[in-house]
Amino acid sequence: MSKQRVVTCSINGHEESFLCRPRQTLLEVLRDVLDLTGTKEGCSNGNCGACTILLDGRPVDSCLVLAVECEGAEIETIEGVAAHGQLAPVQQAFLEGAALQCGICTPGFIMSTKALLRENPHPSEEQIRFYLAGNLCRCTGYDKIVRAVQATAEQAAAEN
Amino acid sequence: MLDFDYERPGSLDAAVVLLAEHNGSARPLAGGTDLIDHIRNERLTPDVVIDIKRIPELNVLECTNDGLRLGAAVPCSRICADDNIRSRYAALADSCSIIGGIQIQNRASVGGNLCNAGPAADSIPALIALEATCLITGPDGSREVPVESFCVSKGETVLQRGELLVELRFGPRPPHSGSHYRRFIPRNEMDIAVVGVGASVTLDEAGEAITDARVALGAVAITPFLAREVNDALIGKPATDQTYAAAGEVARGIISPITDMRGTREFRLHLTGVLVERVVREAVHRAVN
Ligand SMILES: Cc1cc2nc3c(=O)[nH]c(=O)nc-3n(C[C@@H](O)[C@@H](O)[C@H](O)COP(=O)(O)OP(=O)(O)OC[C@H]3O[C@@H](n4cnc5c(N)ncnc54)[C@H](O)[C@@H]3O)c2cc1C
Ligand code: FES
Ligand code: FES
């Protein structure tokens, strides 16, 4: 059996150290070791995006990242999105736009949307659909999700 | 997942030593988008996974007037974000922008795409069209291999035990040249190519005749390959629709694709012709502009 490793990284702005074995994915460690169960498991092979988190600011599928790879990394998960107990604008927009049904895909969509709007605050509909192509939803359909992303971008623009 | 150990060498020398020590039971890990799934499915059962992402030589990305140096572990998203690559080595940027979705592109490397040696791997026809050379290092030193000779069969490459792909090197782009990669998939994104075509063309000064061409075909044979007969059908010909259509016809004549869940043989034959025509036309268009 391989040795357990200590990994130290930043999770949602807090430094965390955890023990893991090399074969454990970041998704497993987030959910089973750190009890951050907001990140969901869908396919476990990189196709659905339910497990999307931000690694050094960029969306990745946490089911395709080994936790040991994350030494020194900055990780953002859905748990870090709402600040001071208040839903973030992107979460509010998904809620108001009914852009979720069962909700399994939602944390992944929200993390991808955060990264998209940081990179490109005024995306076109086509850019939104292209950027979110690695996130699948089995129930809501994509139109409401795309509209929630547009609403988030519009609201941010109106506030600036 | 099966148990394995993990090493993260900080230098190329250390990585080569580690690979040699483990004598075939170690596996390099770049973005892991193929490897982690292969281990999960037990198609691969390494004792040790060697993370190569922190080796400086594998992270080089330099696009200058002398050419392009692309470290084997550089992720697709870094390649797509480079304006010089997008303008000079456009076929490479085209392919990297359609490998999986954003999550995959932030991890997946061109080196991993090439070493995985899939028949439909999107970066390989682009690398062949752009005449890349593979720099390989192993226990017996370093060697260079033209990219069109790198894949020997489905999932098999020229890499010998203990060897690493370090870098892909590209010469400077000639004046009046352009390149393009495009694939056909039934969706808009996130799917495996039914057929993929990469092309690079060079025009004469007037922009009217094709003086050089390299066309590579993917997903129609056991590995992507350089379609020499198609190159010959383009070189010395006027840059016209008639020439592109004739090249498409030649491409149809040199392949014998299989029928599988993604498409029938007949469909692949048809698509190959259409894509060759369109990809060469776009490469010419880019050469002119
Ligand atoms: C959801 C999803 C969608 C995808 N879509 C596409 C697509 O549209 N088009 C496409 O072409 N591919 C696609 N892929 C596959 C693509 O992600 C991989 O082929 C990727 O490019 C591999 O790079 P990597 O850095 O992740 O390699 P890894 O998974 O780290 O490695 C791949 C293999 O190469 C070996 N290796 C890696 N680097 C080296 C090196 N420097 N020297 C020697 N051996 C090495 C590894 O040991 C392993 O066997 C998809 C994958 C997923 C999960
Ligand atoms: S669970 Fe990771 S992509 Fe589906
Ligand atoms: S809301 Fe159920 S999968 Fe998207």
PDB file of C-alpha atoms in Angstrom, chain B residues 10-262:
ATOM      1  CA  GLY B  10      11.584  18.915 -10.336  1.00  0.00           C
ATOM      2  CA  SER B  11      14.087  18.228 -13.093  1.00  0.00           C
ATOM      3  CA  LEU B  12      14.277  16.244 -16.296  1.00  0.00           C
ATOM      4  CA  ASP B  13      17.285  14.284 -15.047  1.00  0.00           C
ATOM      5  CA  ALA B  14      15.442  13.247 -11.898  1.00  0.00           C
ATOM      6  CA  ALA B  15      12.435  12.150 -13.979  1.00  0.00           C
ATOM      7  CA  VAL B  16      14.589  10.011 -16.276  1.00  0.00           C
ATOM      8  CA  VAL B  17      16.272   8.390 -13.261  1.00  0.00           C
ATOM      9  CA  LEU B  18      12.896   7.655 -11.665  1.00  0.00           C
ATOM     10  CA  LEU B  19      11.521   6.134 -14.872  1.00  0.00           C
ATOM     11  CA  ALA B  20      14.631   3.938 -15.176  1.00  0.00           C
ATOM     12  CA  GLU B  21      14.465   2.851 -11.536  1.00  0.00           C
ATOM     13  CA  HIS B  22      10.926   1.630 -11.958  1.00  0.00           C
ATOM     14  CA  ASN B  23      11.787  -0.277 -15.104  1.00  0.00           C
ATOM     15  CA  GLY B  24       8.521  -0.060 -16.987  1.00  0.00           C
ATOM     16  CA  SER B  25       6.134   0.009 -14.044  1.00  0.00           C
ATOM     17  CA  ALA B  26       6.063   3.828 -13.887  1.00  0.00           C
ATOM     18  CA  ARG B  27       3.848   6.060 -15.978  1.00  0.00           C
ATOM     19  CA  PRO B  28       4.285   9.780 -16.702  1.00  0.00           C
ATOM     20  CA  LEU B  29       1.369  11.981 -15.636  1.00  0.00           C
ATOM     21  CA  ALA B  30       0.776  15.256 -17.493  1.00  0.00           C
ATOM     22  CA  GLY B  31      -2.819  16.572 -17.349  1.00  0.00           C
ATOM     23  CA  GLY B  32      -4.158  13.137 -16.407  1.00  0.00           C
ATOM     24  CA  THR B  33      -7.238  13.469 -18.611  1.00  0.00           C
ATOM     25  CA  ASP B  34      -6.446  10.142 -20.267  1.00  0.00           C
ATOM     26  CA  LEU B  35      -4.215   8.538 -17.665  1.00  0.00           C
ATOM     27  CA  ILE B  36      -6.474   8.839 -14.611  1.00  0.00           C
ATOM     28  CA  ASP B  37      -9.386   7.298 -16.487  1.00  0.00           C
ATOM     29  CA  HIS B  38      -7.151   4.498 -17.799  1.00  0.00           C
ATOM     30  CA  ILE B  39      -5.980   3.689 -14.279  1.00  0.00           C
ATOM     31  CA  ARG B  40      -9.531   3.806 -12.965  1.00  0.00           C
ATOM     32  CA  ASN B  41     -10.589   1.299 -15.620  1.00  0.00           C
ATOM     33  CA  GLU B  42      -7.484  -0.784 -14.999  1.00  0.00           C
ATOM     34  CA  ARG B  43      -6.412  -0.557 -18.624  1.00  0.00           C
ATOM     35  CA  LEU B  44      -3.159   0.710 -17.116  1.00  0.00           C
ATOM     36  CA  THR B  45      -1.809  -0.507 -13.778  1.00  0.00           C
ATOM     37  CA  PRO B  46       1.327   1.508 -12.971  1.00  0.00           C
ATOM     38  CA  ASP B  47       3.052   1.069  -9.604  1.00  0.00           C
ATOM     39  CA  VAL B  48       4.197   4.671  -9.725  1.00  0.00           C
ATOM     40  CA  VAL B  49       2.809   7.753 -11.377  1.00  0.00           C
ATOM     41  CA  ILE B  50       5.437  10.368 -12.195  1.00  0.00           C
ATOM     42  CA  ASP B  51       4.009  13.868 -12.336  1.00  0.00           C
ATOM     43  CA  ILE B  52       5.949  15.704 -15.049  1.00  0.00           C
ATOM     44  CA  LYS B  53       4.168  19.051 -14.752  1.00  0.00           C
ATOM     45  CA  ARG B  54       6.841  20.684 -12.599  1.00  0.00           C
ATOM     46  CA  ILE B  55       9.761  19.925 -14.920  1.00  0.00           C
ATOM     47  CA  PRO B  56      10.852  23.245 -16.474  1.00  0.00           C
ATOM     48  CA  GLU B  57      11.737  21.788 -19.914  1.00  0.00           C
ATOM     49  CA  LEU B  58       8.223  20.355 -20.255  1.00  0.00           C
ATOM     50  CA  ASN B  59       6.633  23.742 -19.560  1.00  0.00           C
ATOM     51  CA  VAL B  60       8.490  25.784 -22.175  1.00  0.00           C
ATOM     52  CA  LEU B  61       6.276  27.820 -24.499  1.00  0.00           C
ATOM     53  CA  GLU B  62       8.240  30.111 -26.792  1.00  0.00           C
ATOM     54  CA  CYS B  63       6.890  31.416 -30.059  1.00  0.00           C
ATOM     55  CA  THR B  64       9.439  33.645 -31.808  1.00  0.00           C
ATOM     56  CA  ASN B  65      10.636  34.414 -35.349  1.00  0.00           C
ATOM     57  CA  ASP B  66      12.878  31.359 -35.059  1.00  0.00           C
ATOM     58  CA  GLY B  67       9.980  28.990 -34.529  1.00  0.00           C
ATOM     59  CA  LEU B  68       7.915  27.477 -31.763  1.00  0.00           C
ATOM     60  CA  ARG B  69       9.068  25.445 -28.771  1.00  0.00           C
ATOM     61  CA  LEU B  70       6.205  23.671 -27.034  1.00  0.00           C
ATOM     62  CA  GLY B  71       6.929  21.761 -23.818  1.00  0.00           C
ATOM     63  CA  ALA B  72       5.156  18.405 -23.735  1.00  0.00           C
ATOM     64  CA  ALA B  73       3.181  19.213 -20.557  1.00  0.00           C
ATOM     65  CA  VAL B  74       1.851  22.664 -21.528  1.00  0.00           C
ATOM     66  CA  PRO B  75      -1.965  22.569 -21.262  1.00  0.00           C
ATOM     67  CA  CYS B  76      -4.166  23.393 -24.254  1.00  0.00           C
ATOM     68  CA  SER B  77      -5.579  26.533 -22.604  1.00  0.00           C
ATOM     69  CA  ARG B  78      -2.096  28.121 -22.464  1.00  0.00           C
ATOM     70  CA  ILE B  79      -1.613  27.392 -26.148  1.00  0.00           C
ATOM     71  CA  CYS B  80      -4.995  28.859 -27.125  1.00  0.00           C
ATOM     72  CA  ALA B  81      -4.252  32.039 -25.137  1.00  0.00           C
ATOM     73  CA  ASP B  82      -1.025  32.739 -27.068  1.00  0.00           C
ATOM     74  CA  ASP B  83      -1.684  35.291 -29.823  1.00  0.00           C
ATOM     75  CA  ASN B  84       1.508  34.421 -31.700  1.00  0.00           C
ATOM     76  CA  ILE B  85       0.546  30.755 -31.862  1.00  0.00           C
ATOM     77  CA  ARG B  86      -2.981  31.665 -32.912  1.00  0.00           C
ATOM     78  CA  SER B  87      -1.690  33.707 -35.830  1.00  0.00           C
ATOM     79  CA  ARG B  88       1.371  31.697 -36.914  1.00  0.00           C
ATOM     80  CA  TYR B  89       0.556  28.111 -35.941  1.00  0.00           C
ATOM     81  CA  ALA B  90      -3.188  28.446 -36.246  1.00  0.00           C
ATOM     82  CA  ALA B  91      -3.861  24.745 -36.872  1.00  0.00           C
ATOM     83  CA  LEU B  92      -2.376  23.937 -33.460  1.00  0.00           C
ATOM     84  CA  ALA B  93      -4.548  26.552 -31.711  1.00  0.00           C
ATOM     85  CA  ASP B  94      -7.593  25.295 -33.670  1.00  0.00           C
ATOM     86  CA  SER B  95      -7.071  21.763 -32.379  1.00  0.00           C
ATOM     87  CA  CYS B  96      -6.341  22.788 -28.779  1.00  0.00           C
ATOM     88  CA  SER B  97      -9.507  24.883 -28.628  1.00  0.00           C
ATOM     89  CA  ILE B  98     -11.723  21.846 -29.331  1.00  0.00           C
ATOM     90  CA  ILE B  99     -10.084  19.156 -27.173  1.00  0.00           C
ATOM     91  CA  GLY B 100     -12.834  18.529 -24.613  1.00  0.00           C
ATOM     92  CA  GLY B 101     -14.422  21.497 -22.824  1.00  0.00           C
ATOM     93  CA  ILE B 102     -12.741  24.241 -20.793  1.00  0.00           C
ATOM     94  CA  GLN B 103     -12.148  21.930 -17.830  1.00  0.00           C
ATOM     95  CA  ILE B 104     -10.251  19.476 -20.040  1.00  0.00           C
ATOM     96  CA  GLN B 105      -8.323  22.196 -21.886  1.00  0.00           C
ATOM     97  CA  ASN B 106      -7.047  23.567 -18.582  1.00  0.00           C
ATOM     98  CA  ARG B 107      -5.345  20.220 -17.905  1.00  0.00           C
ATOM     99  CA  ALA B 108      -4.841  18.312 -21.162  1.00  0.00           C
ATOM    100  CA  SER B 109      -1.457  18.689 -22.842  1.00  0.00           C
ATOM    101  CA  VAL B 110      -0.523  18.218 -26.486  1.00  0.00           C
ATOM    102  CA  GLY B 111       2.283  15.909 -25.320  1.00  0.00           C
ATOM    103  CA  GLY B 112      -0.276  13.688 -23.592  1.00  0.00           C
ATOM    104  CA  ASN B 113      -2.588  13.785 -26.610  1.00  0.00           C
ATOM    105  CA  LEU B 114       0.301  12.621 -28.797  1.00  0.00           C
ATOM    106  CA  CYS B 115       1.650   9.982 -26.354  1.00  0.00           C
ATOM    107  CA  ASN B 116      -1.834   8.544 -25.893  1.00  0.00           C
ATOM    108  CA  ALA B 117      -1.727   7.965 -29.676  1.00  0.00           C
ATOM    109  CA  GLY B 118      -5.460   7.790 -30.317  1.00  0.00           C
ATOM    110  CA  PRO B 119      -6.458   7.467 -34.004  1.00  0.00           C
ATOM    111  CA  ALA B 120      -8.822  10.465 -33.572  1.00  0.00           C
ATOM    112  CA  ALA B 121      -6.559  12.614 -31.348  1.00  0.00           C
ATOM    113  CA  ASP B 122      -7.202  16.164 -32.501  1.00  0.00           C
ATOM    114  CA  SER B 123      -3.763  17.695 -32.051  1.00  0.00           C
ATOM    115  CA  ILE B 124      -1.885  15.099 -34.110  1.00  0.00           C
ATOM    116  CA  PRO B 125      -3.028  16.080 -37.653  1.00  0.00           C
ATOM    117  CA  ALA B 126      -2.244  19.711 -36.761  1.00  0.00           C
ATOM    118  CA  LEU B 127       1.232  18.771 -35.505  1.00  0.00           C
ATOM    119  CA  ILE B 128       1.895  16.766 -38.673  1.00  0.00           C
ATOM    120  CA  ALA B 129       0.677  19.570 -40.949  1.00  0.00           C
ATOM    121  CA  LEU B 130       2.927  22.044 -39.106  1.00  0.00           C
ATOM    122  CA  GLU B 131       5.905  19.672 -39.417  1.00  0.00           C
ATOM    123  CA  ALA B 132       6.665  19.331 -35.707  1.00  0.00           C
ATOM    124  CA  THR B 133       9.684  17.421 -34.442  1.00  0.00           C
ATOM    125  CA  CYS B 134       9.511  15.421 -31.193  1.00  0.00           C
ATOM    126  CA  LEU B 135      12.394  15.793 -28.750  1.00  0.00           C
ATOM    127  CA  ILE B 136      12.715  12.628 -26.691  1.00  0.00           C
ATOM    128  CA  THR B 137      14.973  12.007 -23.697  1.00  0.00           C
ATOM    129  CA  GLY B 138      15.688   8.718 -22.023  1.00  0.00           C
ATOM    130  CA  PRO B 139      18.336   6.668 -20.246  1.00  0.00           C
ATOM    131  CA  ASP B 140      20.467   6.531 -23.413  1.00  0.00           C
ATOM    132  CA  GLY B 141      20.335  10.263 -24.111  1.00  0.00           C
ATOM    133  CA  SER B 142      18.198  12.357 -26.434  1.00  0.00           C
ATOM    134  CA  ARG B 143      16.864  11.893 -29.935  1.00  0.00           C
ATOM    135  CA  GLU B 144      14.542  13.596 -32.398  1.00  0.00           C
ATOM    136  CA  VAL B 145      11.689  12.024 -34.325  1.00  0.00           C
ATOM    137  CA  PRO B 146       9.447  13.691 -36.946  1.00  0.00           C
ATOM    138  CA  VAL B 147       5.937  13.765 -35.523  1.00  0.00           C
ATOM    139  CA  GLU B 148       4.452  11.792 -38.431  1.00  0.00           C
ATOM    140  CA  SER B 149       6.629   8.834 -37.361  1.00  0.00           C
ATOM    141  CA  PHE B 150       5.848   9.113 -33.625  1.00  0.00           C
ATOM    142  CA  CYS B 151       2.661   7.017 -33.450  1.00  0.00           C
ATOM    143  CA  VAL B 152       3.171   3.476 -34.676  1.00  0.00           C
ATOM    144  CA  SER B 153      -0.245   2.027 -33.913  1.00  0.00           C
ATOM    145  CA  LYS B 154      -3.348   2.717 -31.863  1.00  0.00           C
ATOM    146  CA  GLY B 155      -2.010   3.606 -28.394  1.00  0.00           C
ATOM    147  CA  GLU B 156       1.567   2.779 -29.416  1.00  0.00           C
ATOM    148  CA  THR B 157       4.415   5.193 -30.015  1.00  0.00           C
ATOM    149  CA  VAL B 158       8.132   5.049 -30.764  1.00  0.00           C
ATOM    150  CA  LEU B 159       8.888   5.803 -27.093  1.00  0.00           C
ATOM    151  CA  GLN B 160      11.085   3.099 -25.599  1.00  0.00           C
ATOM    152  CA  ARG B 161      10.988   2.067 -21.958  1.00  0.00           C
ATOM    153  CA  GLY B 162      12.117   4.955 -19.757  1.00  0.00           C
ATOM    154  CA  GLU B 163      11.810   7.608 -22.475  1.00  0.00           C
ATOM    155  CA  LEU B 164       9.935  10.882 -22.088  1.00  0.00           C
ATOM    156  CA  LEU B 165       8.600  13.214 -24.731  1.00  0.00           C
ATOM    157  CA  VAL B 166      10.146  16.533 -23.709  1.00  0.00           C
ATOM    158  CA  GLU B 167       9.225  19.067 -26.343  1.00  0.00           C
ATOM    159  CA  LEU B 168       7.694  19.643 -29.743  1.00  0.00           C
ATOM    160  CA  ARG B 169       9.728  21.909 -31.958  1.00  0.00           C
ATOM    161  CA  PHE B 170       8.464  23.743 -35.036  1.00  0.00           C
ATOM    162  CA  GLY B 171      10.473  25.674 -37.621  1.00  0.00           C
ATOM    163  CA  PRO B 172       9.712  29.303 -38.478  1.00  0.00           C
ATOM    164  CA  ARG B 173       6.644  29.739 -40.654  1.00  0.00           C
ATOM    165  CA  PRO B 174       7.424  30.713 -44.244  1.00  0.00           C
ATOM    166  CA  PRO B 175       5.973  33.965 -45.631  1.00  0.00           C
ATOM    167  CA  HIS B 176       2.533  33.575 -47.281  1.00  0.00           C
ATOM    168  CA  SER B 177       1.678  30.461 -45.300  1.00  0.00           C
ATOM    169  CA  GLY B 178      -1.462  29.492 -43.414  1.00  0.00           C
ATOM    170  CA  SER B 179      -2.805  26.476 -41.557  1.00  0.00           C
ATOM    171  CA  HIS B 180      -6.054  25.053 -40.228  1.00  0.00           C
ATOM    172  CA  TYR B 181      -7.434  22.037 -38.359  1.00  0.00           C
ATOM    173  CA  ARG B 182     -11.051  21.012 -38.398  1.00  0.00           C
ATOM    174  CA  ARG B 183     -12.941  17.865 -37.470  1.00  0.00           C
ATOM    175  CA  PHE B 184     -16.460  16.617 -37.998  1.00  0.00           C
ATOM    176  CA  ILE B 185     -18.486  15.659 -34.927  1.00  0.00           C
ATOM    177  CA  PRO B 186     -22.253  15.255 -34.645  1.00  0.00           C
ATOM    178  CA  ARG B 187     -22.464  17.923 -31.893  1.00  0.00           C
ATOM    179  CA  ASN B 188     -20.975  21.402 -31.699  1.00  0.00           C
ATOM    180  CA  GLU B 189     -18.382  20.481 -29.068  1.00  0.00           C
ATOM    181  CA  MET B 190     -17.232  17.761 -26.636  1.00  0.00           C
ATOM    182  CA  ASP B 191     -17.113  14.740 -28.934  1.00  0.00           C
ATOM    183  CA  ILE B 192     -14.597  12.503 -30.695  1.00  0.00           C
ATOM    184  CA  ALA B 193     -13.713  13.256 -34.320  1.00  0.00           C
ATOM    185  CA  VAL B 194     -15.425  11.146 -36.987  1.00  0.00           C
ATOM    186  CA  VAL B 195     -12.810  12.576 -39.338  1.00  0.00           C
ATOM    187  CA  GLY B 196     -10.209  15.277 -38.622  1.00  0.00           C
ATOM    188  CA  VAL B 197      -8.054  17.146 -41.150  1.00  0.00           C
ATOM    189  CA  GLY B 198      -5.034  19.390 -40.597  1.00  0.00           C
ATOM    190  CA  ALA B 199      -3.422  21.381 -43.412  1.00  0.00           C
ATOM    191  CA  SER B 200      -0.637  23.871 -43.895  1.00  0.00           C
ATOM    192  CA  VAL B 201      -0.079  25.632 -47.226  1.00  0.00           C
ATOM    193  CA  THR B 202       2.448  28.120 -48.574  1.00  0.00           C
ATOM    194  CA  LEU B 203       1.585  30.361 -51.529  1.00  0.00           C
ATOM    195  CA  ASP B 204       3.719  32.202 -54.048  1.00  0.00           C
ATOM    196  CA  GLU B 205       4.192  35.932 -53.627  1.00  0.00           C
ATOM    197  CA  ALA B 206       1.174  36.768 -55.744  1.00  0.00           C
ATOM    198  CA  GLY B 207      -0.935  34.512 -53.518  1.00  0.00           C
ATOM    199  CA  GLU B 208      -2.150  32.613 -56.573  1.00  0.00           C
ATOM    200  CA  ALA B 209      -0.314  29.313 -56.607  1.00  0.00           C
ATOM    201  CA  ILE B 210       0.402  26.741 -53.886  1.00  0.00           C
ATOM    202  CA  THR B 211       4.147  26.219 -53.545  1.00  0.00           C
ATOM    203  CA  ASP B 212       4.075  23.854 -50.569  1.00  0.00           C
ATOM    204  CA  ALA B 213       1.395  21.845 -48.729  1.00  0.00           C
ATOM    205  CA  ARG B 214       1.138  19.326 -45.914  1.00  0.00           C
ATOM    206  CA  VAL B 215      -2.189  17.658 -45.246  1.00  0.00           C
ATOM    207  CA  ALA B 216      -2.732  15.142 -42.429  1.00  0.00           C
ATOM    208  CA  LEU B 217      -5.782  12.961 -41.866  1.00  0.00           C
ATOM    209  CA  GLY B 218      -7.124  11.743 -38.522  1.00  0.00           C
ATOM    210  CA  ALA B 219      -9.661   9.070 -37.522  1.00  0.00           C
ATOM    211  CA  VAL B 220      -9.529   7.286 -40.888  1.00  0.00           C
ATOM    212  CA  ALA B 221      -6.623   4.936 -40.144  1.00  0.00           C
ATOM    213  CA  ILE B 222      -4.931   3.281 -37.177  1.00  0.00           C
ATOM    214  CA  THR B 223      -2.962   6.498 -36.560  1.00  0.00           C
ATOM    215  CA  PRO B 224      -3.229  10.015 -37.961  1.00  0.00           C
ATOM    216  CA  PHE B 225      -0.929  10.259 -41.003  1.00  0.00           C
ATOM    217  CA  LEU B 226       0.665  12.600 -43.527  1.00  0.00           C
ATOM    218  CA  ALA B 227      -1.295  12.319 -46.778  1.00  0.00           C
ATOM    219  CA  ARG B 228       1.581  12.658 -49.248  1.00  0.00           C
ATOM    220  CA  GLU B 229      -0.598  12.051 -52.303  1.00  0.00           C
ATOM    221  CA  VAL B 230      -2.831  14.934 -51.228  1.00  0.00           C
ATOM    222  CA  ASN B 231       0.200  17.197 -50.797  1.00  0.00           C
ATOM    223  CA  ASP B 232       1.278  16.288 -54.338  1.00  0.00           C
ATOM    224  CA  ALA B 233      -2.187  17.126 -55.648  1.00  0.00           C
ATOM    225  CA  LEU B 234      -1.828  20.650 -54.234  1.00  0.00           C
ATOM    226  CA  ILE B 235       1.826  21.623 -54.773  1.00  0.00           C
ATOM    227  CA  GLY B 236       2.331  23.676 -57.924  1.00  0.00           C
ATOM    228  CA  LYS B 237      -1.401  24.094 -58.509  1.00  0.00           C
ATOM    229  CA  PRO B 238      -3.403  27.328 -58.573  1.00  0.00           C
ATOM    230  CA  ALA B 239      -5.146  28.189 -55.292  1.00  0.00           C
ATOM    231  CA  THR B 240      -8.654  27.589 -56.636  1.00  0.00           C
ATOM    232  CA  ASP B 241     -11.769  25.659 -55.634  1.00  0.00           C
ATOM    233  CA  GLN B 242     -11.058  23.210 -58.428  1.00  0.00           C
ATOM    234  CA  THR B 243      -7.671  22.375 -56.905  1.00  0.00           C
ATOM    235  CA  TYR B 244      -9.180  21.888 -53.425  1.00  0.00           C
ATOM    236  CA  ALA B 245     -11.905  19.611 -54.802  1.00  0.00           C
ATOM    237  CA  ALA B 246      -9.335  17.539 -56.678  1.00  0.00           C
ATOM    238  CA  ALA B 247      -7.277  17.217 -53.464  1.00  0.00           C
ATOM    239  CA  GLY B 248     -10.404  16.034 -51.629  1.00  0.00           C
ATOM    240  CA  GLU B 249     -10.932  13.409 -54.327  1.00  0.00           C
ATOM    241  CA  VAL B 250      -7.342  12.198 -53.953  1.00  0.00           C
ATOM    242  CA  ALA B 251      -7.797  11.953 -50.169  1.00  0.00           C
ATOM    243  CA  ARG B 252     -10.866   9.730 -50.658  1.00  0.00           C
ATOM    244  CA  GLY B 253      -8.822   7.452 -52.869  1.00  0.00           C
ATOM    245  CA  ILE B 254      -6.017   6.778 -50.394  1.00  0.00           C
ATOM    246  CA  ILE B 255      -7.966   5.811 -47.263  1.00  0.00           C
ATOM    247  CA  SER B 256      -9.850   2.719 -46.235  1.00  0.00           C
ATOM    248  CA  PRO B 257     -11.663   3.793 -43.086  1.00  0.00           C
ATOM    249  CA  ILE B 258     -13.643   1.438 -40.868  1.00  0.00           C
ATOM    250  CA  THR B 259     -17.293   1.492 -39.888  1.00  0.00           C
ATOM    251  CA  ASP B 260     -17.908   2.029 -36.181  1.00  0.00           C
ATOM    252  CA  MET B 261     -20.440   3.661 -33.844  1.00  0.00           C
ATOM    253  CA  ARG B 262     -19.312   7.117 -34.995  1.00  0.00           C
TER     254      ARG B 262
END
